[in-house]
């Protein structure tokens, strides 16, 4: 069945960068895009951006322009989300999720990123 | 950005009751791009309904989605104990994709 396994908990200092991985199984990786969504404490889910796993084309939320980089390694069926210049407000659970033509269906288990000095 | 507002914020019901959750968009959403998710504590969201009214794989038929334009509804016909959770709507028609703030369905 479809599975997305994300990398583990991260604790980073303000100003640092974090890179979260998302490894897919159970389907052909390049047939679907991958989206990244985060959930900060007490906040609604927030869309960050997506990548076409076939072409590598990306689209980012303006909120993260300049700080966010989404990449993929098709040979490893893995997508990556890198967020730089971290601040305390970036403390959240980060999710990867598969994207079909009309919805977001299968989510990873989430990665807790904590930004603290 | 298309802001999604869910109501009520919290819904207190008993097992066997009918639940009606609302999601209102600030701009019209095509029916093809409105989804509902369930989230339990410590878990990732789970897709329930996509394209307004289509149940995802394995979702029981007590979950029904409806609506159009700016007003969408998730109905749970007879609540089971495992249905008490937080529910979100999502519009994925236009970037930025946006989510509702959630409705918490709690046991009365």
Tab-separated table of N, CA and C in Angstrom, chain A:
chain	number	residue	atom	x	y	z
A	1	UNK	N	0.837	-1.193	0.000
A	1	UNK	CA	0.000	0.000	0.000
A	1	UNK	C	0.876	1.249	0.000
A	2	UNK	N	0.262	2.391	-0.227
A	2	UNK	CA	0.971	3.669	-0.299
A	2	UNK	C	1.480	4.056	1.080
A	3	UNK	N	2.746	4.438	1.110
A	3	UNK	CA	3.398	4.830	2.372
A	3	UNK	C	4.373	5.956	2.119
A	4	UNK	N	4.416	6.902	3.048
A	4	UNK	CA	5.441	7.944	3.030
A	4	UNK	C	6.108	7.947	4.398
A	5	UNK	N	7.404	7.668	4.421
A	5	UNK	CA	8.149	7.662	5.669
A	5	UNK	C	9.054	8.887	5.705
A	6	UNK	N	8.867	9.704	6.744
A	6	UNK	CA	9.641	10.932	6.882
A	6	UNK	C	10.787	10.753	7.857
A	7	UNK	N	11.771	11.619	7.749
A	7	UNK	CA	12.912	11.601	8.659
A	7	UNK	C	12.483	12.076	10.049
A	8	UNK	N	13.382	11.895	10.996
A	8	UNK	CA	13.034	12.068	12.404
A	8	UNK	C	13.060	13.499	12.919
A	9	UNK	N	12.740	13.592	14.198
A	9	UNK	CA	12.646	14.877	14.895
A	9	UNK	C	13.920	15.695	14.747
A	10	UNK	N	13.729	17.003	14.585
A	10	UNK	CA	14.849	17.934	14.437
A	10	UNK	C	14.736	19.025	15.490
A	11	UNK	N	15.892	19.380	16.071
A	11	UNK	CA	15.970	20.550	16.949
A	11	UNK	C	17.081	21.432	16.385
A	12	UNK	N	16.724	22.661	16.055
A	12	UNK	CA	17.677	23.553	15.403
A	12	UNK	C	17.680	24.925	16.063
A	13	UNK	N	18.790	25.613	15.922
A	13	UNK	CA	18.900	26.967	16.473
A	13	UNK	C	18.370	27.985	15.470
A	14	UNK	N	17.920	29.120	15.964
A	14	UNK	CA	17.503	30.199	15.052
A	14	UNK	C	18.626	30.528	14.076
A	15	UNK	N	18.229	30.729	12.817
A	15	UNK	CA	19.194	31.050	11.778
A	15	UNK	C	19.733	29.848	11.029
A	16	UNK	N	19.555	28.668	11.593
A	16	UNK	CA	20.033	27.441	10.944
A	16	UNK	C	19.063	27.000	9.859
A	17	UNK	N	19.418	25.889	9.200
A	17	UNK	CA	18.565	25.281	8.187
A	17	UNK	C	18.183	23.875	8.624
A	18	UNK	N	17.065	23.394	8.081
A	18	UNK	CA	16.644	22.022	8.340
A	18	UNK	C	16.263	21.380	7.027
A	19	UNK	N	16.550	20.085	6.883
A	19	UNK	CA	16.184	19.353	5.680
A	19	UNK	C	15.448	18.085	6.105
A	20	UNK	N	14.220	17.943	5.645
A	20	UNK	CA	13.363	16.811	5.991
A	20	UNK	C	13.181	15.947	4.743
A	21	UNK	N	13.289	14.640	4.917
A	21	UNK	CA	13.104	13.747	3.780
A	21	UNK	C	11.773	13.014	3.875
A	22	UNK	N	11.317	12.518	2.743
A	22	UNK	CA	10.025	11.838	2.627
A	22	UNK	C	10.201	10.740	1.584
A	23	UNK	N	10.248	9.493	2.031
A	23	UNK	CA	10.486	8.379	1.121
A	23	UNK	C	9.185	7.632	0.842
A	24	UNK	N	8.870	7.528	-0.440
A	24	UNK	CA	7.602	6.946	-0.858
A	24	UNK	C	7.760	5.478	-1.220
A	25	UNK	N	6.692	4.721	-1.002
A	25	UNK	CA	6.650	3.323	-1.433
A	25	UNK	C	5.205	2.954	-1.754
A	26	UNK	N	5.046	1.872	-2.517
A	26	UNK	CA	3.711	1.383	-2.825
A	26	UNK	C	3.088	1.976	-4.079
A	27	UNK	N	3.807	2.844	-4.775
A	27	UNK	CA	3.316	3.408	-6.026
A	27	UNK	C	4.496	3.927	-6.842
A	28	UNK	N	4.222	4.288	-8.088
A	28	UNK	CA	5.267	4.845	-8.948
A	28	UNK	C	5.477	6.306	-8.586
A	29	UNK	N	6.629	6.575	-8.008
A	29	UNK	CA	6.912	7.900	-7.410
A	29	UNK	C	6.700	9.040	-8.404
A	30	UNK	N	7.151	8.839	-9.639
A	30	UNK	CA	7.120	9.931	-10.609
A	30	UNK	C	5.753	10.155	-11.245
A	31	UNK	N	4.763	9.385	-10.837
A	31	UNK	CA	3.407	9.597	-11.359
A	31	UNK	C	2.601	10.618	-10.564
A	32	UNK	N	3.131	11.068	-9.449
A	32	UNK	CA	2.396	11.980	-8.572
A	32	UNK	C	3.323	13.070	-8.057
A	33	UNK	N	2.756	14.259	-7.857
A	33	UNK	CA	3.504	15.331	-7.205
A	33	UNK	C	3.531	15.091	-5.695
A	34	UNK	N	4.442	15.772	-5.027
A	34	UNK	CA	4.514	15.757	-3.563
A	34	UNK	C	4.347	17.188	-3.067
A	35	UNK	N	3.454	17.344	-2.113
A	35	UNK	CA	3.243	18.646	-1.477
A	35	UNK	C	3.834	18.614	-0.073
A	36	UNK	N	4.172	19.794	0.447
A	36	UNK	CA	4.614	19.924	1.838
A	36	UNK	C	3.668	20.878	2.560
A	37	UNK	N	3.264	20.439	3.744
A	37	UNK	CA	2.304	21.177	4.561
A	37	UNK	C	2.844	21.177	5.991
A	38	UNK	N	2.657	22.270	6.726
A	38	UNK	CA	3.097	22.260	8.108
A	38	UNK	C	1.954	22.626	9.043
A	39	UNK	N	2.125	22.236	10.298
A	39	UNK	CA	1.101	22.480	11.320
A	39	UNK	C	1.801	22.966	12.580
A	40	UNK	N	1.717	24.277	12.812
A	40	UNK	CA	2.297	24.869	14.008
A	40	UNK	C	1.309	24.714	15.163
A	41	UNK	N	1.809	24.728	16.400
A	41	UNK	CA	0.914	24.543	17.553
A	41	UNK	C	-0.234	25.545	17.552
A	42	UNK	N	-1.449	25.014	17.622
A	42	UNK	CA	-2.629	25.869	17.698
A	42	UNK	C	-2.995	26.587	16.415
A	43	UNK	N	-2.289	26.296	15.326
A	43	UNK	CA	-2.540	26.972	14.048
A	43	UNK	C	-3.184	26.008	13.051
A	44	UNK	N	-3.791	26.559	12.031
A	44	UNK	CA	-4.320	25.702	10.978
A	44	UNK	C	-3.190	25.160	10.120
A	45	UNK	N	-3.469	24.100	9.390
A	45	UNK	CA	-2.509	23.558	8.447
A	45	UNK	C	-2.134	24.626	7.419
A	46	UNK	N	-0.865	24.649	7.053
A	46	UNK	CA	-0.353	25.683	6.148
A	46	UNK	C	0.392	25.032	4.997
A	47	UNK	N	-0.040	25.354	3.787
A	47	UNK	CA	0.608	24.818	2.601
A	47	UNK	C	1.922	25.545	2.353
A	48	UNK	N	2.994	24.790	2.038
A	48	UNK	CA	4.297	25.379	1.815
A	48	UNK	C	4.696	25.385	0.343
A	49	UNK	N	4.465	24.282	-0.342
A	49	UNK	CA	4.858	24.205	-1.743
A	49	UNK	C	4.752	22.780	-2.249
A	50	UNK	N	5.073	22.628	-3.554
A	50	UNK	CA	5.010	21.281	-4.122
A	50	UNK	C	6.088	21.100	-5.176
A	51	UNK	N	6.314	19.838	-5.516
A	51	UNK	CA	7.264	19.494	-6.556
A	51	UNK	C	6.660	18.451	-7.478
A	52	UNK	N	6.851	18.664	-8.760
A	52	UNK	CA	6.550	17.619	-9.728
A	52	UNK	C	7.697	16.619	-9.653
A	53	UNK	N	7.395	15.413	-9.230
A	53	UNK	CA	8.467	14.429	-9.082
A	53	UNK	C	8.990	13.972	-10.440
A	54	UNK	N	8.178	14.164	-11.475
A	54	UNK	CA	8.605	13.765	-12.819
A	54	UNK	C	9.614	14.757	-13.397
A	55	UNK	N	9.311	16.051	-13.286
A	55	UNK	CA	10.142	17.064	-13.942
A	55	UNK	C	11.046	17.829	-12.979
A	56	UNK	N	10.709	17.823	-11.709
A	56	UNK	CA	11.454	18.627	-10.741
A	56	UNK	C	10.940	20.055	-10.617
A	57	UNK	N	9.938	20.406	-11.374
A	57	UNK	CA	9.343	21.748	-11.271
A	57	UNK	C	8.768	21.959	-9.879
A	58	UNK	N	8.985	23.152	-9.340
A	58	UNK	CA	8.495	23.467	-8.003
A	58	UNK	C	7.627	24.712	-8.008
A	59	UNK	N	6.790	24.801	-6.993
A	59	UNK	CA	6.009	26.014	-6.754
A	59	UNK	C	5.955	26.189	-5.244
A	60	UNK	N	6.248	27.422	-4.804
A	60	UNK	CA	6.307	27.702	-3.372
A	60	UNK	C	5.280	28.739	-2.976
A	61	UNK	N	4.787	28.614	-1.745
A	61	UNK	CA	3.979	29.675	-1.186
A	61	UNK	C	4.838	30.930	-1.047
A	62	UNK	N	4.229	32.069	-1.339
A	62	UNK	CA	4.971	33.340	-1.208
A	62	UNK	C	5.505	33.523	0.205
A	63	UNK	N	4.800	32.970	1.159
A	63	UNK	CA	5.197	33.059	2.562
A	63	UNK	C	6.623	32.566	2.791
A	64	UNK	N	7.077	31.613	1.936
A	64	UNK	CA	8.364	30.962	2.155
A	64	UNK	C	9.378	31.256	1.047
A	65	UNK	N	9.015	32.151	0.121
A	65	UNK	CA	9.914	32.448	-0.977
A	65	UNK	C	11.275	32.887	-0.455
A	66	UNK	N	12.299	32.268	-1.027
A	66	UNK	CA	13.657	32.628	-0.644
A	66	UNK	C	14.204	31.780	0.484
A	67	UNK	N	13.334	31.112	1.236
A	67	UNK	CA	13.798	30.293	2.369
A	67	UNK	C	13.565	28.809	2.151
A	68	UNK	N	12.692	28.473	1.191
A	68	UNK	CA	12.252	27.085	1.022
A	68	UNK	C	12.805	26.502	-0.269
A	69	UNK	N	13.304	25.278	-0.177
A	69	UNK	CA	13.750	24.551	-1.360
A	69	UNK	C	13.217	23.129	-1.268
A	70	UNK	N	12.474	22.727	-2.290
A	70	UNK	CA	11.959	21.358	-2.372
A	70	UNK	C	12.652	20.673	-3.538
A	71	UNK	N	13.185	19.494	-3.263
A	71	UNK	CA	13.880	18.724	-4.292
A	71	UNK	C	13.413	17.284	-4.238
A	72	UNK	N	13.900	16.495	-5.198
A	72	UNK	CA	13.565	15.070	-5.163
A	72	UNK	C	14.704	14.272	-5.762
A	73	UNK	N	14.765	12.999	-5.356
A	73	UNK	CA	15.717	12.036	-5.900
A	73	UNK	C	14.865	10.876	-6.404
A	74	UNK	N	14.664	10.811	-7.695
A	74	UNK	CA	13.760	9.793	-8.238
A	74	UNK	C	14.312	8.387	-8.045
A	75	UNK	N	15.635	8.258	-8.025
A	75	UNK	CA	16.222	6.915	-7.862
A	75	UNK	C	15.943	6.353	-6.475
A	76	UNK	N	15.682	7.245	-5.523
A	76	UNK	CA	15.405	6.833	-4.150
A	76	UNK	C	13.936	7.037	-3.769
A	77	UNK	N	13.117	7.466	-4.723
A	77	UNK	CA	11.695	7.749	-4.449
A	77	UNK	C	11.535	8.637	-3.220
A	78	UNK	N	12.369	9.652	-3.161
A	78	UNK	CA	12.416	10.512	-1.972
A	78	UNK	C	12.317	11.976	-2.367
A	79	UNK	N	11.491	12.696	-1.617
A	79	UNK	CA	11.398	14.141	-1.746
A	79	UNK	C	11.996	14.788	-0.507
A	80	UNK	N	12.499	16.006	-0.680
A	80	UNK	CA	13.152	16.723	0.417
A	80	UNK	C	12.576	18.129	0.532
A	81	UNK	N	12.489	18.589	1.760
A	81	UNK	CA	12.064	19.960	2.046
A	81	UNK	C	13.137	20.590	2.911
A	82	UNK	N	13.749	21.673	2.413
A	82	UNK	CA	14.769	22.387	3.173
A	82	UNK	C	14.290	23.798	3.448
A	83	UNK	N	14.302	24.161	4.704
A	83	UNK	CA	13.879	25.497	5.139
A	83	UNK	C	15.058	26.153	5.834
A	84	UNK	N	15.420	27.354	5.382
A	84	UNK	CA	16.592	28.044	5.913
A	84	UNK	C	16.181	29.226	6.788
A	85	UNK	N	17.186	29.849	7.388
A	85	UNK	CA	16.968	31.024	8.253
A	85	UNK	C	15.837	30.784	9.238
A	86	UNK	N	15.937	29.671	9.941
A	86	UNK	CA	14.856	29.267	10.836
A	86	UNK	C	14.637	30.286	11.948
A	87	UNK	N	13.363	30.450	12.306
A	87	UNK	CA	12.994	31.271	13.443
A	87	UNK	C	12.028	30.486	14.329
A	88	UNK	N	11.761	31.009	15.494
A	88	UNK	CA	10.928	30.258	16.446
A	88	UNK	C	9.551	29.933	15.857
A	89	UNK	N	9.051	30.819	15.016
A	89	UNK	CA	7.717	30.599	14.416
A	89	UNK	C	7.689	29.425	13.439
A	90	UNK	N	8.851	28.892	13.085
A	90	UNK	CA	8.910	27.725	12.205
A	90	UNK	C	8.763	26.412	12.978
A	91	UNK	N	8.690	26.501	14.291
A	91	UNK	CA	8.440	25.305	15.096
A	91	UNK	C	7.081	24.727	14.722
A	92	UNK	N	7.074	23.488	14.229
A	92	UNK	CA	5.849	22.895	13.693
A	92	UNK	C	6.106	21.433	13.361
A	93	UNK	N	5.025	20.739	13.032
A	93	UNK	CA	5.134	19.418	12.428
A	93	UNK	C	5.038	19.601	10.920
A	94	UNK	N	5.979	19.023	10.211
A	94	UNK	CA	6.048	19.155	8.758
A	94	UNK	C	5.630	17.826	8.132
A	95	UNK	N	4.702	17.918	7.173
A	95	UNK	CA	4.167	16.730	6.500
A	95	UNK	C	4.450	16.788	5.005
A	96	UNK	N	4.800	15.634	4.447
A	96	UNK	CA	4.737	15.486	3.002
A	96	UNK	C	3.436	14.748	2.684
A	97	UNK	N	2.889	15.015	1.513
A	97	UNK	CA	1.633	14.373	1.127
A	97	UNK	C	1.586	14.221	-0.382
A	98	UNK	N	1.111	13.078	-0.833
A	98	UNK	CA	0.995	12.830	-2.261
A	98	UNK	C	-0.144	13.642	-2.842
A	99	UNK	N	0.063	14.117	-4.064
A	99	UNK	CA	-0.907	14.986	-4.715
A	99	UNK	C	-1.381	14.328	-5.996
A	100	UNK	N	-2.705	14.162	-6.111
A	100	UNK	CA	-3.282	13.701	-7.367
A	100	UNK	C	-3.731	14.921	-8.169
A	101	UNK	N	-4.464	14.698	-9.241
A	101	UNK	CA	-4.926	15.827	-10.056
A	101	UNK	C	-5.958	16.663	-9.312
A	102	UNK	N	-6.573	16.099	-8.279
A	102	UNK	CA	-7.658	16.845	-7.642
A	102	UNK	C	-7.573	16.908	-6.124
A	103	UNK	N	-6.627	16.236	-5.510
A	103	UNK	CA	-6.609	16.269	-4.054
A	103	UNK	C	-5.244	15.868	-3.515
A	104	UNK	N	-5.119	15.953	-2.185
A	104	UNK	CA	-3.941	15.470	-1.477
A	104	UNK	C	-4.390	14.234	-0.726
A	105	UNK	N	-3.775	13.081	-1.016
A	105	UNK	CA	-4.351	11.876	-0.432
A	105	UNK	C	-3.522	11.243	0.672
A	106	UNK	N	-2.376	10.703	0.402
A	106	UNK	CA	-1.635	9.963	1.423
A	106	UNK	C	-0.540	10.828	2.057
A	107	UNK	N	-0.630	10.938	3.409
A	107	UNK	CA	0.272	11.801	4.163
A	107	UNK	C	1.393	10.988	4.813
A	108	UNK	N	2.571	11.614	4.945
A	108	UNK	CA	3.602	11.037	5.779
A	108	UNK	C	3.222	11.159	7.246
A	109	UNK	N	4.038	10.569	8.103
A	109	UNK	CA	3.701	10.545	9.532
A	109	UNK	C	3.995	11.876	10.227
A	110	UNK	N	4.706	12.763	9.526
A	110	UNK	CA	5.030	14.061	10.110
A	110	UNK	C	6.412	14.058	10.737
A	111	UNK	N	7.070	15.209	10.684
A	111	UNK	CA	8.380	15.417	11.308
A	111	UNK	C	8.299	16.642	12.193
A	112	UNK	N	8.588	16.475	13.453
A	112	UNK	CA	8.605	17.603	14.389
A	112	UNK	C	9.911	18.376	14.213
A	113	UNK	N	9.772	19.652	13.916
A	113	UNK	CA	10.922	20.561	13.848
A	113	UNK	C	10.737	21.607	14.946
A	114	UNK	N	11.720	21.685	15.814
A	114	UNK	CA	11.704	22.666	16.902
A	114	UNK	C	12.855	23.632	16.707
A	115	UNK	N	12.557	24.911	16.767
A	115	UNK	CA	13.581	25.949	16.639
A	115	UNK	C	13.721	26.625	17.993
A	116	UNK	N	14.890	26.448	18.575
A	116	UNK	CA	15.101	26.977	19.920
A	116	UNK	C	16.581	27.227	20.138
A	117	UNK	N	16.873	28.320	20.824
A	117	UNK	CA	18.264	28.600	21.141
A	117	UNK	C	18.700	27.855	22.407
